Amino acid sequence: MSFDVEAMRHANMTHTQMLMWMGQMLSGRRPVYNMGFAIHIHGEIDHELFQQSYDYVVSKSDNLRSVFRHVDGGPSRIVLDVDEFDREVPVVDFSDKPDEAAAWMQEQLQQYIDIRKQLFGTALVRIGPEKTIWFIRQHHLLCDGWSIGNFMKHVGARYEQLERGESGELDVPQFNDFVDREIAYYESDECAASGKYWEEQTADSLPPLSLYGVSSDEGGNEFQRQHRHLTGDLIGRMKAAIKNKDFRAFTVDQGLFLLMVTALVLQLRRASGNDKFAIGVCLHHRVTPRDKETIGPFFVFSAMRIGLNPDDTFRSLYSQVAAEYRVMLRHYRHPVTTPPGERKWDTSINFVNTSFPKFAGRDTAITWMQSGSYLSQESLGLQIHHFNEGDGMTAEWDFNLGIFDSEGRREKAMVDFEEAMEFGLSDPDALLHGFWEDSE
């Protein structure tokens, strides 16, 4: 695959953003890329101070003022002047009926976002005394999950300043710096070499995929997100196994991610009977300290191809996953390319190893929301994060309802993943066929 670098310069966006722009154009008004965050803030919030803080960060962030329009024959990301942007933060009061707030936010999340005009909206939702939800509805073109934490951090820092009667300048890094860096990569020899790698890596077709007896061809655009708590005990045992060198990794977070991919492969084997899989991997691509503070969609999707052998154990499968991961890291900036009609991956995983901050010293709790609509070729997605305090983690399962059309089938997928992890932790050297034979 080769890039039209001049077209990318005209577009003023990353390749990931270009893919999402095309996906949205093909999806019409369906909210396939809408994301929502309900940030529960424990403590009194002054609306006027919040509005001023929000205005300040929007005025400083080039990315928050981005829109996507068709200009001179092609798409282009344009940064609006602050006066062209609707910055009002309405207050919606559910204090007398707090149980209805979640349904209202979900309804808002399902509304079409016109990316030519503004990519996000927000509100303060009152649900009781000193209980406020900062609700954000946004298009994925604008932010990833990590960025919402940065948005919250910057607004909270400004709010604290204003509470103290201060007005010094805050450093809000610019997303354009990252876009320029990515466009330079697209015309590099490194990019060309990675393009050849992906052509070779995906030359062999993946086997047909059926999950729990339903073909992936049955997938539609309706999705359901289900939250699953991974207990502190489970995460603690995973960390102990990494620290004890049962499963080798450069960092504990990397080991957690590799263990989760290994368990996901086992879950797919039990669900499908296949022995060859492609796992889509969301990489956050924030390589500098300023990247980690910037508001914008840095993420890139790449893929690992994994094959199962009759004599594999959980430990040997983990080692294969780790080896494939290291190779993938050399090529992930170039998009995965496949022959026409071939799927890129069987399922995808996103491990977000960041926590959300307090808001101006106030405790918070985060709910990550999905619109209920996505791309039909995606069968199943798994987002694992530690946005909130505590020893455990949250698994967000995104089920394609054309395939996972019953609560029983969705529950089976989640349980199989958890049982796969327990299988590996209890005896890393047990033969894997013992896991899927238990279910036959």
Coordinates of C-alpha atoms in Angstrom, one line a residue:
M1 CA 0.0 0.0 0.0
S2 CA 1.3 3.5 -0.8
F3 CA 0.1 6.8 0.6
D4 CA -0.9 9.9 -1.4
V5 CA 1.1 12.2 0.9
E6 CA -0.2 15.3 -0.7
A7 CA -3.8 14.2 -0.2
M8 CA -3.0 13.5 3.5
R9 CA -1.4 17.0 3.8
H10 CA -4.6 18.5 2.3
A11 CA -6.7 16.4 4.6
N12 CA -4.6 17.5 7.6
M13 CA -5.5 14.3 9.5
T14 CA -3.9 11.0 10.5
H15 CA -4.6 7.9 8.5
T16 CA -6.7 6.5 11.4
Q17 CA -8.9 9.6 11.1
M18 CA -9.1 9.2 7.3
L19 CA -10.4 5.7 7.8
M20 CA -13.0 6.8 10.3
W21 CA -14.1 9.7 8.1
M22 CA -14.6 7.2 5.2
G23 CA -16.5 4.8 7.6
Q24 CA -18.8 7.6 8.7
M25 CA -19.4 8.7 5.0
L26 CA -20.4 5.1 4.2
S27 CA -22.6 4.8 7.3
G28 CA -24.7 7.8 6.6
R29 CA -26.4 9.2 9.7
R30 CA -25.8 6.0 11.8
P31 CA -23.8 6.9 15.0
V32 CA -21.2 4.2 14.4
Y33 CA -18.4 6.3 15.9
N34 CA -20.2 8.1 18.7
M35 CA -18.6 7.7 22.1
G36 CA -20.0 8.9 25.5
F37 CA -18.5 9.4 28.9
A38 CA -20.4 10.0 32.1
I39 CA -17.9 11.5 34.6
H40 CA -19.5 11.4 38.0
I41 CA -18.1 14.2 40.2
H42 CA -18.6 13.9 44.0
G43 CA -18.8 17.4 45.3
E44 CA -20.4 20.8 44.5
I45 CA -19.7 22.1 41.0
D46 CA -20.2 25.8 40.3
H47 CA -21.7 26.1 36.9
E48 CA -20.2 29.5 36.1
L49 CA -16.6 28.4 37.0
F50 CA -17.1 25.2 35.1
Q51 CA -18.2 27.1 32.0
Q52 CA -15.2 29.5 32.2
S53 CA -12.9 26.5 32.6
Y54 CA -14.4 24.6 29.7
D55 CA -14.3 27.7 27.5
Y56 CA -10.6 28.2 28.3
V57 CA -9.6 24.7 27.4
V58 CA -11.6 24.7 24.2
S59 CA -10.0 27.9 23.2
K60 CA -6.5 26.5 23.8
S61 CA -7.0 23.1 22.2
D62 CA -6.8 23.0 18.4
N63 CA -8.3 19.5 18.3
L64 CA -11.4 20.3 20.2
R65 CA -12.3 22.9 17.6
S66 CA -11.7 20.6 14.7
V67 CA -14.4 19.8 12.1
F68 CA -14.3 17.7 9.0
R69 CA -15.4 19.1 5.7
H70 CA -15.1 18.4 2.0
V71 CA -12.8 21.1 0.5
D72 CA -11.3 21.3 -3.0
G73 CA -12.2 17.7 -3.9
G74 CA -11.3 15.9 -0.7
P75 CA -11.9 15.7 3.0
S76 CA -10.1 18.2 5.3
R77 CA -9.8 18.7 9.0
I78 CA -10.3 22.4 9.7
V79 CA -9.7 24.1 13.1
L80 CA -12.4 26.7 13.8
D81 CA -11.8 30.0 15.5
V82 CA -13.1 29.9 19.0
D83 CA -16.0 32.4 18.2
E84 CA -17.3 29.9 15.5
F85 CA -17.8 27.2 18.1
D86 CA -20.8 26.5 20.4
R87 CA -19.3 26.4 23.9
E88 CA -22.4 26.5 26.0
V89 CA -22.5 23.9 28.8
P90 CA -26.2 23.4 29.7
V91 CA -27.3 22.2 33.1
V92 CA -29.8 19.3 33.0
D93 CA -31.5 18.7 36.4
F94 CA -32.5 15.1 37.2
S95 CA -32.2 15.7 41.0
D96 CA -35.8 14.5 41.5
K97 CA -35.5 11.5 39.2
P98 CA -31.8 10.5 39.1
D99 CA -32.6 7.0 37.8
E100 CA -33.7 8.6 34.5
A101 CA -30.3 10.3 33.9
A102 CA -28.7 7.3 32.3
A103 CA -31.5 6.8 29.8
W104 CA -31.3 10.5 28.8
M105 CA -27.6 10.3 28.2
Q106 CA -27.9 7.1 26.2
E107 CA -30.6 8.8 24.0
Q108 CA -28.3 11.8 23.5
L109 CA -25.4 9.5 22.5
Q110 CA -27.5 7.9 19.8
Q111 CA -28.1 11.3 18.0
Y112 CA -26.3 12.0 14.8
I113 CA -23.2 14.2 15.1
D114 CA -22.6 16.4 12.1
I115 CA -18.9 16.4 11.7
R116 CA -18.9 19.4 9.5
K117 CA -20.1 21.6 12.3
Q118 CA -19.0 20.3 15.7
L119 CA -17.7 17.0 16.9
F120 CA -18.9 17.0 20.5
G121 CA -21.4 18.3 23.0
T122 CA -21.5 18.4 26.7
A123 CA -23.8 19.0 29.7
L124 CA -23.7 19.1 33.5
V125 CA -26.3 16.6 34.7
R126 CA -27.4 17.1 38.3
I127 CA -28.5 13.9 40.0
G128 CA -28.6 15.1 43.7
P129 CA -26.9 17.3 46.3
E130 CA -23.2 17.5 45.5
K131 CA -23.7 14.9 42.8
T132 CA -23.0 16.0 39.2
I133 CA -22.3 14.1 36.0
W134 CA -20.2 15.8 33.4
F135 CA -21.6 14.1 30.3
I136 CA -19.6 14.2 27.0
R137 CA -20.9 13.0 23.7
Q138 CA -18.3 13.0 21.0
H139 CA -17.3 11.6 17.6
H140 CA -14.3 9.2 17.7
L141 CA -12.6 11.4 15.1
L142 CA -12.1 13.9 17.9
C143 CA -10.8 11.9 20.9
D144 CA -9.9 8.5 22.2
G145 CA -10.6 7.4 25.7
W146 CA -7.1 8.5 26.9
S147 CA -7.9 12.0 25.6
I148 CA -11.1 12.3 27.6
G149 CA -8.9 11.9 30.7
N150 CA -6.7 14.7 29.4
F151 CA -9.7 16.9 28.7
M152 CA -10.9 16.4 32.2
K153 CA -7.5 17.1 33.7
H154 CA -7.1 20.4 31.8
V155 CA -10.6 21.6 32.7
G156 CA -10.1 20.5 36.3
A157 CA -6.8 22.4 36.5
R158 CA -8.4 25.6 35.2
Y159 CA -11.3 25.2 37.6
E160 CA -8.9 24.9 40.6
Q161 CA -7.1 28.0 39.4
L162 CA -10.4 30.0 39.3
E163 CA -11.5 28.6 42.7
R164 CA -8.2 30.1 44.1
G165 CA -8.7 33.4 42.3
E166 CA -5.8 32.8 40.0
S167 CA -5.6 33.2 36.2
G168 CA -2.2 32.0 35.0
E169 CA -1.8 30.3 31.6
L170 CA -2.0 26.5 31.3
D171 CA 0.0 24.4 28.8
V172 CA -2.5 22.6 26.5
P173 CA -0.4 20.7 23.8
Q174 CA -1.5 20.9 20.2
F175 CA -2.7 17.9 18.2
N176 CA -1.4 19.4 15.0
D177 CA 2.1 18.6 16.1
F178 CA 1.2 14.9 16.0
V179 CA -0.6 15.1 12.7
D180 CA 2.5 16.7 11.1
R181 CA 4.7 13.9 12.5
E182 CA 2.4 11.2 11.1
I183 CA 2.3 12.7 7.7
A184 CA 6.1 12.8 7.6
Y185 CA 6.1 9.1 8.5
Y186 CA 3.8 8.3 5.6
E187 CA 6.5 9.3 3.1
S188 CA 9.3 7.5 4.8
D189 CA 11.2 4.4 3.9
E190 CA 10.1 2.9 7.2
C191 CA 6.5 3.2 6.2
A192 CA 7.1 1.6 2.8
A193 CA 8.9 -1.4 4.5
S194 CA 6.0 -1.9 6.9
G195 CA 3.6 -1.8 4.0
K196 CA 5.4 -4.8 2.4
Y197 CA 5.4 -6.6 5.8
W198 CA 1.6 -6.4 6.0
E199 CA 1.1 -7.5 2.4
E200 CA 3.2 -10.7 3.2
Q201 CA 1.6 -11.2 6.7
T202 CA -2.0 -11.1 5.4
A203 CA -1.4 -13.0 2.1
D204 CA -3.0 -16.2 3.5
S205 CA -6.7 -16.1 4.1
L206 CA -8.2 -16.5 7.5
P207 CA -10.6 -19.5 7.9
P208 CA -14.4 -18.7 7.9
L209 CA -15.5 -17.6 11.3
S210 CA -18.5 -18.7 13.3
L211 CA -18.9 -17.8 16.9
Y212 CA -21.1 -20.1 19.1
G213 CA -22.7 -21.5 15.9
V214 CA -23.4 -18.2 14.2
S215 CA -21.5 -17.0 11.1
S216 CA -19.7 -13.7 11.3
D217 CA -21.5 -13.0 8.0
E218 CA -24.6 -12.5 10.0
G219 CA -23.2 -9.4 11.7
G220 CA -25.2 -6.1 11.5
N221 CA -24.9 -2.6 12.7
E222 CA -26.6 -3.0 16.1
F223 CA -24.3 -3.5 19.1
Q224 CA -24.7 -3.8 22.8
R225 CA -22.0 -2.9 25.4
Q226 CA -21.9 -5.0 28.6
H227 CA -19.8 -4.0 31.5
R228 CA -18.0 -6.8 33.4
H229 CA -15.9 -6.3 36.5
L230 CA -12.6 -8.2 36.6
T231 CA -12.0 -8.6 40.3
G232 CA -9.0 -7.4 42.3
D233 CA -8.2 -11.0 43.2
L234 CA -8.0 -12.0 39.5
I235 CA -5.9 -9.0 38.5
G236 CA -3.7 -9.5 41.6
R237 CA -3.0 -13.1 40.6
M238 CA -2.2 -12.0 37.0
K239 CA 0.3 -9.4 38.3
A240 CA 1.9 -12.0 40.7
A241 CA 2.4 -14.4 37.8
I242 CA 4.1 -11.7 35.8
K243 CA 6.3 -10.6 38.7
N244 CA 7.2 -14.3 39.4
K245 CA 8.3 -14.7 35.8
D246 CA 5.7 -17.3 35.0
F247 CA 4.9 -15.0 32.1
R248 CA 7.7 -12.7 31.0
A249 CA 7.1 -9.1 30.1
F250 CA 9.0 -5.8 30.1
T251 CA 6.4 -4.2 32.4
V252 CA 3.5 -5.4 34.5
D253 CA 1.0 -3.5 32.2
Q254 CA 2.5 -5.2 29.1
G255 CA 2.2 -8.6 30.8
L256 CA -1.5 -7.9 31.7
F257 CA -2.2 -7.1 28.1
L258 CA -0.4 -10.2 26.8
L259 CA -2.3 -12.4 29.2
M260 CA -5.6 -10.9 28.1
V261 CA -4.8 -11.5 24.5
T262 CA -3.8 -15.1 25.2
A263 CA -7.1 -15.7 27.1
L264 CA -9.0 -14.0 24.2
V265 CA -7.5 -16.5 21.7
L266 CA -8.6 -19.4 23.9
Q267 CA -12.1 -17.9 24.2
L268 CA -12.2 -17.6 20.4
R269 CA -11.0 -21.2 20.0
R270 CA -13.8 -22.5 22.3
A271 CA -16.3 -20.3 20.5
S272 CA -15.3 -21.2 16.9
G273 CA -13.3 -24.4 16.7
N274 CA -10.7 -22.6 14.6
D275 CA -7.0 -22.9 15.1
K276 CA -5.9 -19.7 13.3
F277 CA -6.9 -16.2 14.4
A278 CA -6.2 -12.5 13.8
I279 CA -6.5 -10.3 16.8
G280 CA -7.0 -6.6 16.2
V281 CA -5.0 -4.5 18.7
C282 CA -5.6 -0.9 19.6
L283 CA -2.2 0.8 20.3
H284 CA -2.3 4.2 21.9
H285 CA 0.8 5.6 20.1
R286 CA 1.6 8.3 22.7
V287 CA 5.4 8.1 22.6
T288 CA 6.4 11.4 24.1
P289 CA 5.5 13.1 27.4
R290 CA 3.6 15.8 25.5
D291 CA 1.7 13.1 23.5
K292 CA 0.5 11.8 26.8
E293 CA -1.0 15.2 27.7
T294 CA -2.6 16.0 24.3
I295 CA -6.3 15.9 23.5
G296 CA -6.7 14.0 20.2
P297 CA -7.1 10.5 18.7
F298 CA -3.6 9.1 18.7
F299 CA -4.7 5.4 18.5
V300 CA -3.8 3.1 15.7
F301 CA -5.3 -0.4 15.1
S302 CA -2.8 -3.1 14.2
A303 CA -3.1 -6.9 14.2
M304 CA -1.4 -10.1 15.3
R305 CA -1.9 -13.5 13.6
I306 CA -1.9 -16.4 16.1
G307 CA -2.0 -20.2 15.3
L308 CA -2.7 -23.0 17.8
N309 CA -0.8 -26.3 17.7
P310 CA -1.9 -29.6 19.3
D311 CA 0.9 -29.5 21.9
D312 CA 0.4 -25.9 23.0
T313 CA 0.1 -24.9 26.6
F314 CA -1.0 -21.6 28.0
R315 CA 2.6 -20.6 28.6
S316 CA 3.7 -21.5 25.0
L317 CA 0.7 -19.6 23.6
Y318 CA 1.6 -16.6 25.7
S319 CA 5.1 -16.8 24.3
Q320 CA 3.8 -16.8 20.8
V321 CA 1.5 -13.9 21.5
A322 CA 4.5 -12.0 23.1
A323 CA 6.7 -12.7 20.1
E324 CA 4.0 -11.6 17.6
Y325 CA 3.5 -8.5 19.6
R326 CA 7.1 -7.5 19.5
V327 CA 7.1 -7.9 15.7
M328 CA 3.9 -5.9 15.4
L329 CA 5.4 -3.0 17.3
R330 CA 7.9 -2.6 14.5
H331 CA 5.2 -2.1 11.9
Y332 CA 2.0 -0.9 13.7
R333 CA 2.1 2.7 12.4
H334 CA 1.3 1.4 8.9
P335 CA -2.3 0.3 8.6
V336 CA -3.1 -3.4 8.3
T337 CA -3.8 -4.2 4.6
T338 CA -5.6 -7.3 3.4
P339 CA -6.7 -8.6 -0.1
P340 CA -10.1 -7.4 -1.2
G341 CA -12.9 -9.2 0.6
E342 CA -10.7 -10.5 3.4
R343 CA -11.3 -9.5 7.0
K344 CA -8.5 -7.9 9.0
W345 CA -9.2 -9.5 12.3
D346 CA -11.6 -11.8 14.1
T347 CA -12.0 -9.7 17.2
S348 CA -10.3 -6.6 18.7
I349 CA -8.9 -5.7 22.1
N350 CA -8.1 -2.3 23.6
F351 CA -6.2 -2.2 26.8
V352 CA -6.2 1.4 28.3
N353 CA -3.6 1.6 30.9
T354 CA -4.4 5.0 32.3
S355 CA -6.6 6.2 35.1
F356 CA -8.8 9.3 35.1
P357 CA -7.8 12.0 37.6
K358 CA -9.8 13.7 40.2
F359 CA -11.7 16.8 39.1
A360 CA -10.3 19.8 40.9
G361 CA -9.7 17.7 44.0
R362 CA -13.1 16.0 43.8
D363 CA -13.5 12.2 43.6
T364 CA -14.8 10.9 40.2
A365 CA -16.2 7.7 38.8
I366 CA -16.2 7.1 35.0
T367 CA -18.8 5.2 32.8
W368 CA -17.7 4.7 29.2
M369 CA -20.7 4.5 27.0
Q370 CA -21.3 3.1 23.5
S371 CA -24.0 4.3 21.1
G372 CA -25.5 0.9 20.2
S373 CA -24.3 1.1 16.6
Y374 CA -21.0 0.2 14.9
L375 CA -19.6 -1.4 11.8
S376 CA -21.2 -4.7 10.6
Q377 CA -17.8 -6.4 9.9
E378 CA -16.8 -6.1 13.6
S379 CA -18.1 -9.3 15.4
L380 CA -16.8 -8.6 18.9
G381 CA -14.8 -6.0 20.7
L382 CA -13.2 -6.0 24.1
Q383 CA -12.1 -2.8 25.9
I384 CA -10.3 -3.3 29.2
H385 CA -9.5 -0.3 31.4
H386 CA -8.8 1.0 34.9
F387 CA -10.4 4.4 34.7
N388 CA -11.7 4.2 38.3
E389 CA -9.9 3.6 41.6
G390 CA -9.7 0.1 43.0
D391 CA -7.8 -3.1 42.6
G392 CA -9.8 -4.6 39.8
M393 CA -10.4 -3.6 36.2
T394 CA -13.4 -3.2 33.9
A395 CA -14.0 -5.2 30.8
E396 CA -16.4 -3.5 28.3
W397 CA -17.7 -6.1 25.8
D398 CA -19.1 -4.8 22.6
F399 CA -21.3 -7.5 21.0
N400 CA -22.6 -7.5 17.5
L401 CA -26.3 -8.3 18.0
G402 CA -26.5 -10.0 14.6
I403 CA -24.2 -12.7 16.0
F404 CA -24.6 -12.4 19.8
D405 CA -28.4 -12.3 19.6
S406 CA -29.2 -13.7 23.0
E407 CA -28.2 -12.9 26.6
G408 CA -27.0 -16.5 27.0
R409 CA -24.6 -16.3 24.1
R410 CA -23.2 -13.0 25.3
E411 CA -22.8 -14.4 28.9
K412 CA -21.1 -17.4 27.4
A413 CA -18.5 -15.3 25.7
M414 CA -17.6 -13.4 28.8
V415 CA -17.5 -16.5 31.0
D416 CA -15.3 -18.3 28.5
F417 CA -12.8 -15.5 28.6
E418 CA -12.7 -15.5 32.4
E419 CA -12.4 -19.3 32.5
A420 CA -9.6 -19.1 29.9
M421 CA -7.7 -16.8 32.2
E422 CA -8.3 -19.0 35.3
F423 CA -7.1 -22.0 33.2
G424 CA -3.8 -20.4 32.4
L425 CA -3.1 -19.0 35.9
S426 CA -3.9 -22.3 37.6
D427 CA -1.5 -24.4 35.4
P428 CA 0.4 -22.6 32.7
D429 CA 1.8 -25.9 31.4
A430 CA -1.5 -27.7 31.0
L431 CA -2.2 -28.7 27.4
L432 CA -4.8 -26.2 25.9
H433 CA -7.0 -28.9 24.4
G434 CA -8.1 -29.6 28.0
F435 CA -9.7 -26.1 28.0
W436 CA -12.0 -26.4 25.0
E437 CA -12.7 -30.1 25.5
D438 CA -14.2 -29.2 28.8
S439 CA -17.0 -27.4 27.0
E440 CA -17.7 -30.0 24.3

